[in-house]
CSV table of C-alpha atoms and ligand atoms in Angstrom, one decimal:
chain,number,residue,atom,x,y,z
N,527,MET,CA,-1.0,48.6,-55.8
N,528,THR,CA,1.9,51.2,-55.4
N,529,PHE,CA,2.7,53.7,-52.8
N,530,ARG,CA,3.9,57.2,-53.5
N,531,ILE,CA,6.9,58.3,-51.8
N,532,THR,CA,7.8,61.9,-51.3
N,533,VAL,CA,11.2,62.9,-50.6
N,534,ARG,CA,12.0,66.2,-48.4
N,535,PRO,CA,13.9,68.5,-48.6
N,536,ALA,CA,14.2,67.8,-52.2
N,537,GLU,CA,10.7,67.4,-53.2
N,538,ARG,CA,11.0,64.3,-55.5
N,539,THR,CA,8.6,61.8,-55.9
N,540,PHE,CA,8.4,58.3,-57.0
N,541,GLU,CA,6.4,55.1,-56.7
N,542,VAL,CA,7.1,52.1,-54.5
N,543,ALA,CA,4.7,48.3,-55.4
N,544,ARG,CA,3.5,46.9,-52.4
N,545,ASP,CA,5.6,44.7,-50.5
N,546,GLU,CA,8.9,46.7,-52.0
N,547,PRO,CA,11.8,48.2,-50.1
N,548,ILE,CA,11.7,52.0,-50.3
N,549,LEU,CA,15.4,52.2,-51.6
N,550,ALA,CA,15.1,49.2,-54.3
N,551,ALA,CA,12.0,51.6,-56.1
N,552,ALA,CA,14.5,54.9,-55.6
N,553,ILE,CA,17.5,53.2,-57.3
N,554,ARG,CA,15.4,52.0,-60.2
N,555,ALA,CA,13.5,55.3,-60.6
N,556,GLY,CA,17.0,57.1,-60.5
N,557,ILE,CA,16.3,58.7,-57.3
N,558,GLY,CA,19.6,59.5,-55.2
N,559,LEU,CA,19.0,58.3,-51.7
N,560,PRO,CA,22.4,57.4,-49.7
N,561,TYR,CA,23.2,53.9,-49.3
N,562,GLY,CA,25.6,51.3,-48.9
N,563,CYS,CA,24.9,47.8,-48.0
N,564,LYS,CA,21.2,47.7,-49.2
N,565,ASP,CA,21.1,44.7,-46.1
N,566,GLY,CA,20.3,46.3,-43.4
N,567,ALA,CA,24.0,46.3,-42.2
N,568,CYS,CA,25.5,49.5,-42.4
N,569,GLY,CA,23.0,52.3,-41.2
N,570,SER,CA,23.7,54.9,-44.1
N,571,CYS,CA,20.2,55.0,-45.7
N,572,LYS,CA,18.9,55.9,-42.5
N,573,SER,CA,16.3,58.6,-42.9
N,574,ARG,CA,13.3,60.2,-40.9
N,575,LEU,CA,9.9,59.4,-41.5
N,576,LEU,CA,8.0,62.5,-41.6
N,577,GLU,CA,4.4,60.9,-42.7
N,578,GLY,CA,3.0,57.2,-43.4
N,579,ARG,CA,3.7,54.0,-42.0
N,580,VAL,CA,6.5,51.1,-43.1
N,581,ILE,CA,6.8,48.0,-41.6
N,582,HIS,CA,11.0,47.4,-41.1
N,583,GLY,CA,12.6,43.6,-42.6
N,584,ALA,CA,15.1,42.0,-40.7
N,585,HIS,CA,18.2,44.5,-39.7
N,586,GLN,CA,21.2,45.2,-37.5
N,587,GLN,CA,20.3,47.5,-33.9
N,588,LYS,CA,23.6,48.9,-35.0
N,589,ALA,CA,22.2,50.3,-38.4
N,590,LEU,CA,19.1,51.7,-36.6
N,591,SER,CA,18.5,50.9,-32.7
N,592,LEU,CA,15.2,50.5,-31.6
N,593,ALA,CA,15.2,54.2,-29.4
N,594,GLU,CA,16.4,55.6,-33.1
N,595,GLU,CA,13.1,53.6,-34.7
N,596,GLU,CA,11.0,55.0,-31.8
N,597,ALA,CA,12.1,58.1,-32.4
N,598,GLY,CA,10.7,58.3,-36.3
N,599,LEU,CA,14.0,57.1,-38.3
N,600,ILE,CA,13.9,54.0,-41.0
N,601,LEU,CA,16.6,52.6,-42.6
N,602,THR,CA,15.1,52.8,-46.7
N,603,CYS,CA,16.8,49.5,-47.7
N,604,CYS,CA,14.4,47.4,-45.4
N,605,ALA,CA,11.6,49.6,-45.0
N,606,THR,CA,8.0,48.8,-47.0
N,607,PRO,CA,5.3,51.6,-47.2
N,608,GLN,CA,2.1,50.4,-46.0
N,609,THR,CA,0.3,54.1,-46.8
N,610,ASP,CA,2.1,56.7,-48.9
N,611,CYS,CA,5.1,58.1,-47.1
N,612,VAL,CA,7.2,61.4,-46.7
N,613,ILE,CA,11.0,60.9,-45.8
N,614,GLU,CA,13.1,63.6,-45.2
N,615,ALA,CA,16.8,62.0,-46.4
N,616,ARG,CA,19.2,64.2,-48.0
N,617,MET,CA,20.2,63.6,-51.8
N,618,VAL,CA,23.0,62.3,-52.9
N,619,PRO,CA,23.7,64.4,-56.8
N,620,GLY,CA,24.3,61.9,-59.4
N,621,ALA,CA,23.8,58.2,-57.5
N,622,GLY,CA,21.3,57.6,-60.2
N,623,GLU,CA,22.8,58.7,-63.2
N,624,PHE,CA,23.8,56.1,-64.6
N,625,PRO,CA,21.3,53.1,-65.8
N,626,VAL,CA,21.7,49.9,-63.4
N,627,LEU,CA,22.8,46.8,-65.9
N,628,LYS,CA,22.9,43.4,-65.4
N,629,MET,CA,25.7,41.7,-67.8
N,630,PRO,CA,28.2,38.6,-67.6
N,631,CYS,CA,31.4,39.5,-67.5
N,632,ARG,CA,34.4,37.4,-68.0
N,633,VAL,CA,37.7,36.5,-65.7
N,634,MET,CA,40.4,38.4,-67.2
N,635,GLY,CA,43.5,38.0,-64.8
N,636,ILE,CA,43.6,36.5,-61.1
N,637,GLU,CA,46.9,38.7,-59.3
N,638,ARG,CA,47.7,37.1,-55.4
N,639,ALA,CA,48.1,40.3,-54.4
N,640,ALA,CA,48.7,39.4,-51.0
N,641,ALA,CA,48.1,36.2,-49.2
N,642,ASP,CA,44.4,36.7,-48.7
N,643,VAL,CA,44.1,39.8,-51.3
N,644,ALA,CA,43.2,38.8,-55.1
N,645,VAL,CA,43.4,41.7,-57.8
N,646,LEU,CA,41.0,40.7,-60.3
N,647,ARG,CA,40.4,41.9,-64.0
N,648,LEU,CA,37.0,41.0,-65.6
N,649,GLN,CA,36.3,42.3,-69.0
N,650,LEU,CA,32.5,43.7,-70.2
N,651,PRO,CA,30.6,43.1,-72.8
N,652,ALA,CA,32.3,45.7,-75.5
N,653,ASN,CA,28.3,46.4,-76.3
N,654,GLN,CA,27.1,47.6,-73.2
N,655,ALA,CA,28.5,51.0,-71.9
N,656,PHE,CA,29.0,50.4,-68.3
N,657,GLN,CA,29.2,53.6,-66.9
N,658,TYR,CA,30.3,54.5,-63.1
N,659,ARG,CA,31.5,56.9,-60.7
N,660,ALA,CA,34.9,56.2,-58.8
N,661,GLY,CA,34.4,54.5,-55.9
N,662,GLN,CA,30.8,52.4,-56.5
N,663,TYR,CA,30.8,48.9,-56.5
N,664,VAL,CA,29.1,45.7,-58.2
N,665,GLU,CA,26.7,42.9,-57.3
N,666,PHE,CA,28.0,39.3,-57.9
N,667,ILE,CA,24.5,37.4,-58.1
N,668,LEU,CA,25.6,33.9,-57.4
N,669,ARG,CA,24.0,30.6,-58.7
N,670,ASP,CA,21.4,30.6,-55.3
N,671,GLY,CA,20.5,34.2,-56.3
N,672,SER,CA,22.7,35.3,-53.2
N,673,ARG,CA,24.7,38.7,-54.3
N,674,ARG,CA,28.0,39.8,-53.0
N,675,SER,CA,29.6,43.6,-53.7
N,676,TYR,CA,32.8,44.3,-54.4
N,677,SER,CA,33.9,47.7,-55.1
N,678,MET,CA,35.6,48.8,-58.8
N,679,ALA,CA,39.2,50.1,-57.6
N,680,ASN,CA,40.1,52.0,-61.4
N,681,ALA,CA,38.4,55.0,-62.5
N,682,PRO,CA,35.5,55.0,-65.3
N,683,GLU,CA,38.2,56.9,-67.3
N,684,GLN,CA,40.7,53.7,-66.4
N,685,LEU,CA,38.3,50.9,-68.2
N,686,GLY,CA,40.4,50.6,-71.3
N,687,ALA,CA,40.0,49.2,-74.7
N,688,PRO,CA,38.3,46.1,-74.6
N,689,PRO,CA,36.3,47.7,-71.0
N,690,ALA,CA,37.4,45.8,-68.1
N,691,ILE,CA,37.3,46.4,-64.0
N,692,GLU,CA,39.8,45.7,-61.0
N,693,LEU,CA,38.2,44.8,-58.0
N,694,HIS,CA,40.2,43.6,-54.8
N,695,VAL,CA,38.8,40.6,-53.1
N,696,ARG,CA,39.8,40.0,-49.7
N,697,HIS,CA,39.4,36.0,-48.5
N,698,MET,CA,36.8,35.3,-45.6
N,699,PRO,CA,37.3,31.5,-45.2
N,700,GLY,CA,34.1,30.1,-45.2
N,701,GLY,CA,32.9,32.8,-47.3
N,702,LYS,CA,30.3,31.8,-49.9
N,703,PHE,CA,31.7,34.4,-53.1
N,704,THR,CA,35.4,34.3,-51.6
N,705,ASP,CA,36.1,30.6,-51.0
N,706,HIS,CA,35.5,29.9,-54.9
N,707,VAL,CA,37.9,32.9,-56.1
N,708,PHE,CA,40.6,32.0,-53.7
N,709,GLY,CA,39.7,28.5,-55.0
N,710,ALA,CA,38.2,26.8,-57.8
N,711,MET,CA,37.8,30.3,-60.0
N,712,LYS,CA,40.2,30.6,-62.9
N,713,GLU,CA,40.9,32.6,-66.1
N,714,LYS,CA,38.3,33.1,-68.5
N,715,ASP,CA,35.4,32.0,-66.2
N,716,ILE,CA,31.8,33.5,-67.2
N,717,LEU,CA,30.5,36.0,-63.9
N,718,ARG,CA,27.0,37.7,-63.5
N,719,MET,CA,27.3,41.1,-62.4
N,720,GLU,CA,25.1,44.1,-61.9
N,721,GLY,CA,25.6,47.9,-61.2
N,722,PRO,CA,26.7,50.4,-60.6
N,723,TYR,CA,25.4,51.0,-57.2
N,724,GLY,CA,25.9,53.1,-54.2
N,725,SER,CA,27.0,56.6,-52.9
N,726,PHE,CA,30.1,56.2,-52.2
N,727,PHE,CA,32.0,58.9,-54.7
N,728,LEU,CA,33.8,62.2,-54.7
N,729,ARG,CA,31.4,65.1,-54.1
N,730,GLU,CA,33.2,67.8,-56.5
N,731,ASP,CA,31.0,70.5,-56.0
N,732,SER,CA,33.2,71.0,-52.4
N,733,ASP,CA,36.9,72.3,-52.6
N,734,ARG,CA,37.2,71.3,-49.0
N,735,PRO,CA,40.9,69.1,-48.4
N,736,ILE,CA,39.9,65.7,-48.6
N,737,VAL,CA,40.8,62.5,-46.0
N,738,LEU,CA,40.6,59.1,-48.0
N,739,LEU,CA,41.0,56.2,-45.1
N,740,ALA,CA,41.3,53.2,-45.8
N,741,SER,CA,41.5,49.6,-44.3
N,742,GLY,CA,42.9,46.7,-46.5
N,743,THR,CA,40.6,46.0,-49.2
N,744,GLY,CA,38.7,49.4,-48.6
N,745,PHE,CA,41.9,50.6,-51.0
N,746,ALA,CA,40.1,49.9,-53.6
N,747,PRO,CA,36.9,52.6,-54.1
N,748,ILE,CA,40.2,55.1,-52.7
N,749,LYS,CA,42.6,54.3,-55.4
N,750,ALA,CA,39.4,55.0,-58.0
N,751,ILE,CA,38.9,58.1,-56.7
N,752,ILE,CA,42.3,59.1,-56.7
N,753,GLU,CA,42.9,58.0,-60.3
N,754,HIS,CA,39.7,60.3,-61.6
N,755,MET,CA,41.1,62.8,-59.4
N,756,ARG,CA,44.1,62.7,-61.3
N,757,ALA,CA,42.1,62.1,-64.9
N,758,LYS,CA,39.8,65.1,-64.2
N,759,ALA,CA,42.4,67.4,-62.7
N,760,ILE,CA,40.8,67.9,-59.6
N,761,GLU,CA,43.6,69.1,-57.2
N,762,ARG,CA,42.3,69.3,-53.8
N,763,PRO,CA,44.6,68.8,-50.8
N,764,ALA,CA,44.2,64.6,-50.0
N,765,ALA,CA,45.8,62.5,-47.5
N,766,LEU,CA,45.5,58.9,-47.8
N,767,TYR,CA,45.4,56.7,-44.8
N,768,TRP,CA,45.7,52.7,-45.3
N,769,GLY,CA,45.8,50.8,-42.5
N,770,ALA,CA,46.4,47.1,-42.1
N,771,ARG,CA,48.1,44.4,-40.2
N,772,THR,CA,51.3,44.1,-41.4
N,773,ARG,CA,53.6,45.5,-44.5
N,774,ALA,CA,52.8,42.6,-46.9
N,775,ASP,CA,48.9,43.6,-46.3
N,776,LEU,CA,49.7,47.2,-47.8
N,777,TYR,CA,49.3,45.1,-51.4
N,778,ARG,CA,49.2,47.7,-53.3
N,779,HIS,CA,52.1,49.8,-51.3
N,780,GLU,CA,54.4,50.9,-54.2
N,781,TRP,CA,51.4,52.5,-56.4
N,782,ALA,CA,49.7,54.7,-53.7
N,783,LEU,CA,54.0,55.6,-52.7
N,784,GLN,CA,54.3,56.8,-56.5
N,785,ALA,CA,50.9,58.3,-56.5
N,786,ALA,CA,51.9,60.6,-53.7
N,787,GLN,CA,55.4,61.3,-55.7
N,788,GLU,CA,53.1,61.9,-58.9
N,789,LEU,CA,51.0,64.0,-57.7
N,790,PRO,CA,51.2,67.2,-55.6
N,791,TRP,CA,48.0,67.5,-54.2
N,792,LEU,CA,48.0,64.3,-52.6
N,793,ARG,CA,49.8,63.0,-49.1
N,794,TYR,CA,50.4,59.2,-48.2
N,795,VAL,CA,50.1,57.5,-44.4
N,796,PRO,CA,50.8,53.5,-44.3
N,797,VAL,CA,49.5,52.3,-41.1
N,798,LEU,CA,50.2,49.3,-39.5
N,799,SER,CA,48.5,47.7,-36.6
N,800,GLU,CA,50.8,44.1,-36.2
N,801,ALA,CA,54.0,45.0,-37.6
N,802,ARG,CA,56.5,42.0,-37.8
N,803,PRO,CA,60.2,42.2,-37.0
N,804,ASP,CA,61.2,41.3,-40.3
N,805,ASP,CA,58.6,43.6,-41.6
N,806,ARG,CA,61.6,46.3,-40.5
N,807,TRP,CA,58.7,49.0,-40.4
N,808,ASP,CA,60.0,52.7,-39.2
N,809,GLY,CA,56.4,54.3,-40.2
N,810,ARG,CA,53.1,54.6,-38.5
N,811,SER,CA,52.0,52.0,-36.2
N,812,GLY,CA,48.2,51.7,-34.2
N,813,PHE,CA,44.6,52.0,-35.6
N,814,VAL,CA,44.4,54.1,-39.0
N,815,HIS,CA,41.9,56.6,-37.7
N,816,ARG,CA,43.8,57.2,-34.8
N,817,ALA,CA,46.9,58.2,-37.2
N,818,VAL,CA,44.6,60.8,-39.0
N,819,MET,CA,43.0,62.0,-35.1
N,820,GLN,CA,46.7,62.7,-34.0
N,821,ASP,CA,47.6,64.7,-37.6
N,822,LEU,CA,44.7,66.5,-37.7
N,823,PRO,CA,43.2,66.7,-34.5
N,824,ASP,CA,40.8,69.8,-35.7
N,825,LEU,CA,38.5,68.3,-39.4
N,826,SER,CA,36.1,70.7,-39.0
N,827,GLY,CA,37.0,71.5,-42.4
N,828,HIS,CA,37.7,68.5,-44.1
N,829,GLN,CA,35.7,65.8,-45.7
N,830,VAL,CA,36.4,62.2,-45.2
N,831,TYR,CA,36.0,59.3,-46.9
N,832,ALA,CA,36.4,56.1,-45.1
N,833,CYS,CA,35.7,52.4,-46.5
N,834,GLY,CA,36.8,49.1,-45.8
N,835,VAL,CA,36.4,46.7,-42.7
N,836,PRO,CA,32.6,48.3,-40.7
N,837,ILE,CA,34.6,48.4,-37.0
N,838,MET,CA,37.0,50.6,-38.6
N,839,VAL,CA,34.4,53.1,-40.5
N,840,GLU,CA,32.2,52.9,-37.3
N,841,SER,CA,35.1,53.8,-35.0
N,842,ALA,CA,36.3,57.1,-37.6
N,843,LYS,CA,33.1,58.1,-37.7
N,844,ARG,CA,32.4,58.2,-34.2
N,845,ASP,CA,35.6,59.6,-33.1
N,846,PHE,CA,35.9,62.1,-36.0
N,847,VAL,CA,32.7,63.9,-35.1
N,848,ALA,CA,33.1,64.1,-31.5
N,849,SER,CA,36.9,64.6,-30.7
N,850,CYS,CA,37.5,66.4,-34.2
N,851,ARG,CA,35.0,68.2,-34.5
N,852,LEU,CA,34.2,67.0,-37.9
N,853,PRO,CA,30.6,67.9,-39.4
N,854,GLU,CA,28.9,64.4,-39.5
N,855,GLU,CA,27.4,65.4,-43.1
N,856,GLU,CA,31.0,65.5,-44.2
N,857,PHE,CA,31.8,61.6,-43.4
N,858,TYR,CA,30.6,59.6,-47.1
N,859,SER,CA,31.7,56.0,-46.2
N,860,ASP,CA,31.0,52.3,-47.6
N,861,ALA,CA,31.6,49.4,-44.5
N,862,PHE,CA,33.0,46.3,-46.2
N,863,THR,CA,29.3,44.5,-44.4
N,864,SER,CA,29.3,40.5,-44.8
N,865,GLU,CA,26.9,38.3,-43.7
N,866,ALA,CA,29.2,37.8,-40.7
N,867,ASP,CA,27.5,40.8,-39.9
N,868,LYS,CA,24.4,40.4,-40.3
N,869,HIS,CA,24.2,37.7,-38.1
N,870,ASP,CA,25.7,39.2,-35.2
N,871,ALA,CA,23.8,40.1,-32.4
F,917,LIG,C1,29.2,48.1,-50.6
F,917,LIG,C2,30.0,47.0,-50.3
F,917,LIG,C3,31.3,46.8,-51.2
F,917,LIG,C4,32.0,46.0,-50.9
F,917,LIG,N1,33.3,46.1,-51.3
F,917,LIG,C5,34.3,44.8,-51.5
F,917,LIG,C6,35.4,45.0,-51.8
F,917,LIG,O1,35.9,45.9,-52.9
F,917,LIG,N2,36.3,44.3,-51.7
F,917,LIG,C7,36.2,43.1,-50.4
F,917,LIG,O2,37.1,42.2,-50.3
F,917,LIG,N3,34.6,43.1,-49.8
F,917,LIG,C8,34.1,44.1,-50.0
F,917,LIG,N4,32.5,43.9,-49.7
F,917,LIG,C9,32.6,42.9,-48.9
F,917,LIG,C10,32.0,41.7,-49.6
F,917,LIG,O3,30.5,42.3,-50.2
F,917,LIG,C11,31.6,40.1,-49.1
F,917,LIG,O4,30.7,40.5,-47.6
F,917,LIG,C12,32.9,39.5,-48.4
F,917,LIG,O5,34.1,39.6,-49.7
F,917,LIG,C13,32.7,38.3,-47.9
F,917,LIG,O6,31.8,37.3,-49.1
F,917,LIG,P1,32.1,36.2,-49.0
F,917,LIG,O7,31.1,35.6,-49.9
F,917,LIG,O8,32.9,35.2,-49.2
F,917,LIG,O9,31.5,35.5,-47.2
F,917,LIG,P2,30.0,35.7,-46.7
F,917,LIG,O10,29.2,34.3,-46.8
F,917,LIG,O11,29.3,36.8,-46.7
F,917,LIG,O12,30.9,34.9,-45.5
F,917,LIG,C14,31.5,35.7,-44.4
F,917,LIG,C15,32.3,35.5,-43.6
F,917,LIG,O13,31.1,35.3,-42.3
F,917,LIG,C16,30.8,33.6,-41.8
F,917,LIG,N5,29.3,33.5,-42.1
F,917,LIG,C17,28.4,33.3,-43.2
F,917,LIG,N6,27.9,32.9,-42.3
F,917,LIG,C18,27.5,33.4,-41.3
F,917,LIG,C19,26.7,33.0,-40.2
F,917,LIG,N7,25.0,32.8,-41.0
F,917,LIG,N8,26.7,33.5,-38.8
F,917,LIG,C20,28.1,33.8,-38.6
F,917,LIG,N9,28.8,34.1,-39.6
F,917,LIG,C21,28.9,33.9,-41.0
F,917,LIG,C22,32.0,33.2,-43.3
F,917,LIG,O14,32.4,31.8,-42.6
F,917,LIG,C23,32.8,34.1,-43.6
F,917,LIG,O15,33.9,34.3,-42.9
F,917,LIG,C24,32.2,44.8,-49.9
F,917,LIG,C25,30.8,44.9,-49.3
F,917,LIG,C26,29.9,45.9,-49.5
F,917,LIG,C27,28.5,46.2,-48.9
F,918,LIG,S1,21.9,49.8,-43.6
F,918,LIG,FE1,20.8,50.4,-45.3
F,918,LIG,S2,21.5,50.7,-46.8
F,918,LIG,FE2,22.7,49.6,-44.9
């Protein structure tokens, strides 16, 4: 048995199997709905239910509060329809454009770029043309079936031959996947992955100046977006704000300095929250999104792309919209949610 979902205002329709979340069916049908974690933790897939009934699986209150649920909002990633439904959602042009592929990949390189950051190079099968948009992510499928998401740090134009993706992985002690990356993983290991996923990528139909906001390994998809802009000669003014605790945590600082030197449209502002005396840091300090607000108090004409720890992404959205007049729909983000966030109260 299937139900029919209609998305307004675009008037796109697709079928959802009984017991299947709306988002999973939309991705399969190549319908570009907005989303991030696919797991009820980030809120990116929030949409309005105009007609019909759904049942919500487990999700975080901060992704969808009871009041929002009562007001008719749903998370498409964990809502299964009980009837045909009509939902109101902004379509993301290009999000469903490339096929989602399941494939093996081979570990080509593991570089310790910082004490808790590994830069992985993973070779893809040459016979499966993996396509994605700069900013999107892949999921690793672990032995027990659980999945972990990582954003490509190289643009598709930089895949090389044989094709290889670059990922930036931060160690979360006690974490199922990253304990393995920082422990037993070695070159030539084979991993299973699936992708591309995500609606976090450059909206190329806009000419607004851009703020690229990253914390920690949130730098990965931002780097891919910069590489993509360079490859496509997109010259919209862009300001990269990269926040980290100490100087050593800016694990690709030289890359960013050089990019800003070579690209006249790119400005780079590194921001440290816990600079150490031996960092000899004379740059910006504090919360990275606050540095944006100091420099750009009026964001009404900008577009913001934010990526990294959930607290940074949430604070930036709230404060940019409330205090800097950023239109809410011009804020695009991927929050790096993990098991820890899913078990928060
Ligand atoms: C769209 C997206 C893109 C992402 N891209 C990146 C990226 O490019 N780079 C990157 O570094 N990360 C990224 N992440 C985060 C990444 O997917 C993982 O969540 C992260 O690496 C942790 O995985 P893990 O398996 O090591 O830890 P998990 O097993 O998920 O555990 C995370 C932490 O929570 C603790 N924990 C586990 N279970 C519980 C529990 N029940 N209660 C409380 N605490 C618990 C663990 O001890 C650990 O410290 C992304 C996430 C999303 C959603
Ligand atoms: S809450 Fe649905 S995609 Fe994150």
